[in-house]
mmCIF file of C-alpha atoms in Angstrom:
data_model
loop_
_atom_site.group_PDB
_atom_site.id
_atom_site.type_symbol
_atom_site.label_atom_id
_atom_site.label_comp_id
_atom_site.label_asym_id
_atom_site.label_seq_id
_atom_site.Cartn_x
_atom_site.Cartn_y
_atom_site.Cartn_z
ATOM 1 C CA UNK A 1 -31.422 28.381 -69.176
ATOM 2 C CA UNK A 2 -28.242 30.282 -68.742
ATOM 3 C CA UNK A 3 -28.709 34.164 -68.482
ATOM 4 C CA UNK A 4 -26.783 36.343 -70.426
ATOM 5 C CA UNK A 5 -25.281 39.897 -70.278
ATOM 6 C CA UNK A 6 -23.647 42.357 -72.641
ATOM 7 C CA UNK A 7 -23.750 46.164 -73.465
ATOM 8 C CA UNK A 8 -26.827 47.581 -74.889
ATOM 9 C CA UNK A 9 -25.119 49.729 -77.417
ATOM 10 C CA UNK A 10 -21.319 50.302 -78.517
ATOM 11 C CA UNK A 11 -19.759 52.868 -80.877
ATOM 12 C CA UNK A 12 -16.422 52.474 -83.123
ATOM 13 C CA UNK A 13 -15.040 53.727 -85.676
ATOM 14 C CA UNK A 14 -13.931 52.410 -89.579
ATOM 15 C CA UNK A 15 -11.204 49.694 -89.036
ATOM 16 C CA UNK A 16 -11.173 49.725 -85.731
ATOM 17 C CA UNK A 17 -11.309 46.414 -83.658
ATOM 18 C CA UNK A 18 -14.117 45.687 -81.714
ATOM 19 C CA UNK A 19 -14.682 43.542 -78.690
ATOM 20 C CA UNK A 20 -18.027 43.091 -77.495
ATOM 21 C CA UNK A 21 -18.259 40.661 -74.301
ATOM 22 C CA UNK A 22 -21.168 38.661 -73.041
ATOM 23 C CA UNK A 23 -21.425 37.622 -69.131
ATOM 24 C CA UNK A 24 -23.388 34.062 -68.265
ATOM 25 C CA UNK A 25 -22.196 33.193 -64.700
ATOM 26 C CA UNK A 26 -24.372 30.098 -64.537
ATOM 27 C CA UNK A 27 -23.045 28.245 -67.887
ATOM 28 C CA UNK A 28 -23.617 24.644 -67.711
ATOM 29 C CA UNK A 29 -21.112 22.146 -68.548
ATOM 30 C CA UNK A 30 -22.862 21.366 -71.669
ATOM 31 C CA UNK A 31 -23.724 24.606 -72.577
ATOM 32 C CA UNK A 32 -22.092 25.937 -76.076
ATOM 33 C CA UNK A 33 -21.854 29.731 -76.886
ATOM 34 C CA UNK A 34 -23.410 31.438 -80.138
ATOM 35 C CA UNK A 35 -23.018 34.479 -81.471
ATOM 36 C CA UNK A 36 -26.014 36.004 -83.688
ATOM 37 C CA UNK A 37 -26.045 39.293 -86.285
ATOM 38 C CA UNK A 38 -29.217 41.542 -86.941
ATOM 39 C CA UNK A 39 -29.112 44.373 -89.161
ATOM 40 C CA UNK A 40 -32.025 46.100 -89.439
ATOM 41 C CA UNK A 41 -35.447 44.887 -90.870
ATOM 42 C CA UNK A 42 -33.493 41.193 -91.409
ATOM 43 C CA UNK A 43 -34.217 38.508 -89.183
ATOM 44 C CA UNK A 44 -30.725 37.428 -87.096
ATOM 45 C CA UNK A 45 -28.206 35.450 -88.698
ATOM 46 C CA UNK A 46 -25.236 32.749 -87.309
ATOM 47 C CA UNK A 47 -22.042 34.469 -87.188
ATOM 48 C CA UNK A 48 -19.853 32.330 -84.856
ATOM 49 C CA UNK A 49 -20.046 29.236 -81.880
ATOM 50 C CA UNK A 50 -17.791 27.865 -79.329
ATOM 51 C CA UNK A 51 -17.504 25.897 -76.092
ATOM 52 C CA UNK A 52 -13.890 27.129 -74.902
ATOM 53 C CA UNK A 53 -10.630 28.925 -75.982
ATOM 54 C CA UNK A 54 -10.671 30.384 -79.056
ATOM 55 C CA UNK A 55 -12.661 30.640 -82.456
ATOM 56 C CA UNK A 56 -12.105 31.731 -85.592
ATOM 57 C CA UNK A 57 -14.132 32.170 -89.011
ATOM 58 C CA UNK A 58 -14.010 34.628 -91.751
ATOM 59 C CA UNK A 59 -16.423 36.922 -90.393
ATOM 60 C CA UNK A 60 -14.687 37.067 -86.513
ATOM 61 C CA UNK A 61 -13.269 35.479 -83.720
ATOM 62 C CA UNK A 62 -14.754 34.256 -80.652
ATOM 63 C CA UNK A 63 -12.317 34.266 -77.193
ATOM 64 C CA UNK A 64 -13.878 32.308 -74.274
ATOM 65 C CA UNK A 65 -11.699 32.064 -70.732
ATOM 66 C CA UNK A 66 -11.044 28.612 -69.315
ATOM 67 C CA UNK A 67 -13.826 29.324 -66.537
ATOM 68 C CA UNK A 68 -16.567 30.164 -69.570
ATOM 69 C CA UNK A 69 -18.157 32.393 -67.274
ATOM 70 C CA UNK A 70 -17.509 35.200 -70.332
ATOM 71 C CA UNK A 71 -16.804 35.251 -73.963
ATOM 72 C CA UNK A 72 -15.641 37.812 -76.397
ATOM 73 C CA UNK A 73 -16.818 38.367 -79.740
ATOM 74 C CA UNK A 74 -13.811 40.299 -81.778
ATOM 75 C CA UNK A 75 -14.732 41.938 -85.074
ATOM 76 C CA UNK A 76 -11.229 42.863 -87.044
ATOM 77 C CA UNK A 77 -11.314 46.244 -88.903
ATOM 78 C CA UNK A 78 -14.830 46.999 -88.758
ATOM 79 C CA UNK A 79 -16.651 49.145 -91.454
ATOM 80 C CA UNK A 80 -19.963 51.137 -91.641
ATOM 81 C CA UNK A 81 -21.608 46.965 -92.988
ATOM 82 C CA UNK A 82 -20.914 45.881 -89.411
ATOM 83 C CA UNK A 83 -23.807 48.503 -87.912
ATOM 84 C CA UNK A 84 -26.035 46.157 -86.227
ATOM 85 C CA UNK A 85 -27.861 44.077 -83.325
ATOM 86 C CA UNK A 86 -25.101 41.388 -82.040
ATOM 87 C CA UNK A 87 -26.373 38.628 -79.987
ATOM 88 C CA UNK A 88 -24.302 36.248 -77.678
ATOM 89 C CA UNK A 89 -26.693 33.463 -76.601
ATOM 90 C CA UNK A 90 -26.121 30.333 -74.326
ATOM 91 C CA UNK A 91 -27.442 26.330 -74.826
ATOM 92 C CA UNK A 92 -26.991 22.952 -75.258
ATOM 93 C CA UNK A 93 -29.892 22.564 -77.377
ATOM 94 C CA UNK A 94 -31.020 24.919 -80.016
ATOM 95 C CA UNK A 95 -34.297 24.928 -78.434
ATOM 96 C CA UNK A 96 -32.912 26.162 -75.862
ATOM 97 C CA UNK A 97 -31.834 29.435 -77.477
ATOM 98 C CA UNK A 98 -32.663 32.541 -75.992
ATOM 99 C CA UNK A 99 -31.935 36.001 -77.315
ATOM 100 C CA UNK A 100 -31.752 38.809 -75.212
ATOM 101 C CA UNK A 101 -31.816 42.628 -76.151
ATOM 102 C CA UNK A 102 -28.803 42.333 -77.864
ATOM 103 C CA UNK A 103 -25.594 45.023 -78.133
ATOM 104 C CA UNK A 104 -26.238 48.050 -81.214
ATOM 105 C CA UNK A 105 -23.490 48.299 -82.309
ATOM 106 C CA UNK A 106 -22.606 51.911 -84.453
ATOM 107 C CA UNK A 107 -19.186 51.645 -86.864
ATOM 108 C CA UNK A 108 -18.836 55.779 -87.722
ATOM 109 C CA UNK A 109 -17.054 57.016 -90.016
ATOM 110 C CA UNK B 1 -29.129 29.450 -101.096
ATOM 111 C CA UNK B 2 -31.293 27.987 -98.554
ATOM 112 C CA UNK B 3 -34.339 30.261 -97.705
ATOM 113 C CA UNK B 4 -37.172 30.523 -94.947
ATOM 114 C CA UNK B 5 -40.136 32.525 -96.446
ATOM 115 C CA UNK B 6 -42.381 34.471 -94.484
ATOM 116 C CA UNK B 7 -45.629 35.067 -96.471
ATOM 117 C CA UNK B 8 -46.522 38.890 -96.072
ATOM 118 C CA UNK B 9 -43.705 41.516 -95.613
ATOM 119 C CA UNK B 10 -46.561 44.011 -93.842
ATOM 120 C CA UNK B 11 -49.197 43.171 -92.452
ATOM 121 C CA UNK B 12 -52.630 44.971 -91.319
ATOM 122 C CA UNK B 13 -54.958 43.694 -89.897
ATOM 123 C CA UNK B 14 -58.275 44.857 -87.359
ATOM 124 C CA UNK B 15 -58.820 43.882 -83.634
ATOM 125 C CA UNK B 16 -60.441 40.748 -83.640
ATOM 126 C CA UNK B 17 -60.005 39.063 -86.770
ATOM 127 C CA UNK B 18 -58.157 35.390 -87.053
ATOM 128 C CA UNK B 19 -54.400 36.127 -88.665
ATOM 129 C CA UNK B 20 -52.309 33.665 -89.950
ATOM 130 C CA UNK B 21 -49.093 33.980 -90.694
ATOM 131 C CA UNK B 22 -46.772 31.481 -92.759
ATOM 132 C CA UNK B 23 -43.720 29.969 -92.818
ATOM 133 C CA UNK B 24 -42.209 27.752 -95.443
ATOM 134 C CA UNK B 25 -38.421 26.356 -95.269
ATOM 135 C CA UNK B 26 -36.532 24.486 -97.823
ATOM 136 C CA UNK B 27 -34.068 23.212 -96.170
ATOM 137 C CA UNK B 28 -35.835 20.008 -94.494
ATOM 138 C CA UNK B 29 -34.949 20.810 -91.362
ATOM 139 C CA UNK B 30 -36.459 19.379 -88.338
ATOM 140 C CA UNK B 31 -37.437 22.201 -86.533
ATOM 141 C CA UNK B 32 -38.957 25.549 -86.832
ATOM 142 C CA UNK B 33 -39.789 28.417 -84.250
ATOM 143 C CA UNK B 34 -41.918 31.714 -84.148
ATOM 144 C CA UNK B 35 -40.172 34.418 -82.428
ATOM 145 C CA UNK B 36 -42.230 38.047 -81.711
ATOM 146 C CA UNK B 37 -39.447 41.159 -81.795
ATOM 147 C CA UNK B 38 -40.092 44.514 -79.850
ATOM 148 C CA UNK B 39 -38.051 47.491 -79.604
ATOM 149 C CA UNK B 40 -35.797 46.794 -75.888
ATOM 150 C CA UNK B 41 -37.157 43.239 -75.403
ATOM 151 C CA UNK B 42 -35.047 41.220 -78.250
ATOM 152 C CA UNK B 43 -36.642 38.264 -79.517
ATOM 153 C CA UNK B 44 -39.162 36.782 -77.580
ATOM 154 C CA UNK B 45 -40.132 32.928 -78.228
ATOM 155 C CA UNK B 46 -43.569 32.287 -79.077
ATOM 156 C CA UNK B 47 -43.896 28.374 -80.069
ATOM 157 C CA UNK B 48 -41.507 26.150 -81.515
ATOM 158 C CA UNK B 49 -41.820 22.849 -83.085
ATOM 159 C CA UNK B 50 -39.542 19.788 -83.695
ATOM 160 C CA UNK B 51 -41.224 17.680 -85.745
ATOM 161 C CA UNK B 52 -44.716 17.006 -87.687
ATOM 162 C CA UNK B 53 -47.781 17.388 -85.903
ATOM 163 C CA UNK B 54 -45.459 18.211 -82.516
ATOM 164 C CA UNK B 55 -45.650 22.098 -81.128
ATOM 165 C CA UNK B 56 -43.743 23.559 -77.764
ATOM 166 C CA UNK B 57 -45.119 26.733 -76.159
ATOM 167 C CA UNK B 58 -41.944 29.167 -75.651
ATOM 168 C CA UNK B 59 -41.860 32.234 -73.519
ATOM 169 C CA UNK B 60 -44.992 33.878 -74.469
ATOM 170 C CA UNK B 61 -47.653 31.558 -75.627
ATOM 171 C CA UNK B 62 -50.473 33.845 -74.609
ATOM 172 C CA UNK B 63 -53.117 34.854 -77.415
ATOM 173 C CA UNK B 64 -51.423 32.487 -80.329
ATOM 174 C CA UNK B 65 -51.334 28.670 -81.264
ATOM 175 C CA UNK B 66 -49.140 27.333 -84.127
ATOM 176 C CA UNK B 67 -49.508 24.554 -86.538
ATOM 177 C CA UNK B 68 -47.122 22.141 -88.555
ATOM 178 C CA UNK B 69 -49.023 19.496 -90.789
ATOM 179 C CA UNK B 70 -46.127 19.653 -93.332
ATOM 180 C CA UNK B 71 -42.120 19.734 -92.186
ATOM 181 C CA UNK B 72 -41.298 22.673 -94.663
ATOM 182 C CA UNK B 73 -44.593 24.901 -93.444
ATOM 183 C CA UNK B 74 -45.087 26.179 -89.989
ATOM 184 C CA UNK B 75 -47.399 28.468 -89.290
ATOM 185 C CA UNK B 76 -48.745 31.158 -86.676
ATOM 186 C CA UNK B 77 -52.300 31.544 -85.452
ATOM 187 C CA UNK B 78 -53.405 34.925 -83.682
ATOM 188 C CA UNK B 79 -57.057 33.984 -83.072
ATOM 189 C CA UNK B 80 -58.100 37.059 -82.333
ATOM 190 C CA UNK B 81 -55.424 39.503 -83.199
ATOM 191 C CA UNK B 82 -54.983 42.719 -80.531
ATOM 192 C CA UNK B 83 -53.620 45.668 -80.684
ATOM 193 C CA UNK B 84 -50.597 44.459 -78.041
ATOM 194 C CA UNK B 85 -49.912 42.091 -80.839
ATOM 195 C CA UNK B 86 -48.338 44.664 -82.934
ATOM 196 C CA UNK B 87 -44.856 43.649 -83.613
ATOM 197 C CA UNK B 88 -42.059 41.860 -86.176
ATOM 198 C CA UNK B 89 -42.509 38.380 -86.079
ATOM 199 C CA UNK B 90 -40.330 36.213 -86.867
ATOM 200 C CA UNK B 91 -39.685 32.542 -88.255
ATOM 201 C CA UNK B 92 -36.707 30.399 -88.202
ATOM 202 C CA UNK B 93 -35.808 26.512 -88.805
ATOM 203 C CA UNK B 94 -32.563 24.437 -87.960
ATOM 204 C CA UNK B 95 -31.271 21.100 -88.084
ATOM 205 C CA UNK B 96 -31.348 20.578 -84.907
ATOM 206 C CA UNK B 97 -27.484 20.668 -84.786
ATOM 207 C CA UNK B 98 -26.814 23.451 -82.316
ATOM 208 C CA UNK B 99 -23.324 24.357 -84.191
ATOM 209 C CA UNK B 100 -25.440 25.301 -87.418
ATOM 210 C CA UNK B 101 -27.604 27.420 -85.825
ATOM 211 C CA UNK B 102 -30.670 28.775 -86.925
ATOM 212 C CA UNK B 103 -31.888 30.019 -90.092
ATOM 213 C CA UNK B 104 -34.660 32.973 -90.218
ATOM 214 C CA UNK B 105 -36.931 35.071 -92.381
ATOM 215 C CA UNK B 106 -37.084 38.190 -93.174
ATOM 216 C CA UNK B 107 -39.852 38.835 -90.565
ATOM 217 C CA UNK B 108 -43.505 40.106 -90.965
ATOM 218 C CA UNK B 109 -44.254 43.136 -89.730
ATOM 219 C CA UNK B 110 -47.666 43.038 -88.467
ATOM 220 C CA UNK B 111 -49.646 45.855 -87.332
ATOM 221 C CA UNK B 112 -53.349 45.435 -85.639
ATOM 222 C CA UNK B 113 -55.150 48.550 -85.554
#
């Protein structure tokens, strides 16, 4: 199971962009990249998934370099809502998911 | 709006006694997991399950068991529920198609005094 890496905690501000990024050196080939939201007392939700390039939903984008070896999750204009756990997991299988301590993330005023 | 119900929002419960918690998906998917969250640790697997009748351990099998007679109900067993047991726990279920991801509950807070 790939190992993965990212801040513990982040602070922004309202409508600011944010960039969290996520190291996992040892991606396999079939690995895919998944992005997970926690606010608190909720149980994590889906935001975004990718294998390569680039990503985009209505909730934020996802940038991964052509050696995978990182990824980016971007959050556009963030506001006090986006306060919360983000996760950046690696598999090929969702049983494979792991989640790690995740990046708090603090939008201020 | 597709749902996975956890039973009990808090839970209390003594050292020693048999604890069950539920799970119940609509969503018919084919698999369901029990995760265990502590403050600095993330989410910790427990068990998971991809089918009736069929249980994985995960990460941290120690002091629980799990059981799935029905596809929409999986359940957690802490036979005899300690005090290092303490934490949210938490269900999910997916399809099985990794791009879907997974779907969880609200968690159960369970404390074991």
């Amino acid at each position: 199971l790939a190992k993965t890496t990212q801040p513990i905690s982040m602070d922004s501000y309202e409508g600011q962009e944010v960039n969290i990024t996520c190291s996992h050196n040892n991606i396999a080939t079939n690995d895919y990249i998944t992005w997970y939201q926690q606010f608190p007392s909720q149980g994590p939700r889906f935001i975004i998934q990718g294998y390569k390039t680039k990503v985009t939903n209505e909730v934020a984008s996802l940038f991964i370099p052509a050696d995978r070896k990182s990824s980016t999750l971007s959050l556009p204009r963030v506001s006090l809502s986006d306060t919360a756990v983000y996760y950046c997991l690696v598999a090929q299988r969702d049983n494979d998911m792991r989640f790690g301590a995740g990046t708090r993330l603090t939008v201020k005023p | 709006d597709v749902k996975v119900t956890q039973s009990s929002r808090y839970l209390v419960k003594r050292t020693g006694e048999k604890v069950f918690l539920e799970c119940v998906q609509d969503m018919d998917h084919e698999n369901m997991f029990w995760y265990r969250q502590d403050p600095g640790l993330g989410l910790r697997l427990i068990y998971f399950s991809y089918d009736v009748k069929m249980k994985e351990k995960g990460d941290i099998p120690e002091g629980y068991s799990v059981s799935r007679e029905k596809k929409e109900r999986f359940s957690l067993i802490l036979e005899s529920a300690s005090t290092n047991q303490t934490s949210m726990y938490l269900c999910a279920s997916s399809s099985g198609a990794l791009n879907y991801g997974y779907t969880f509950g609200s968690g159960t807070r369970l404390t074991v005094v």
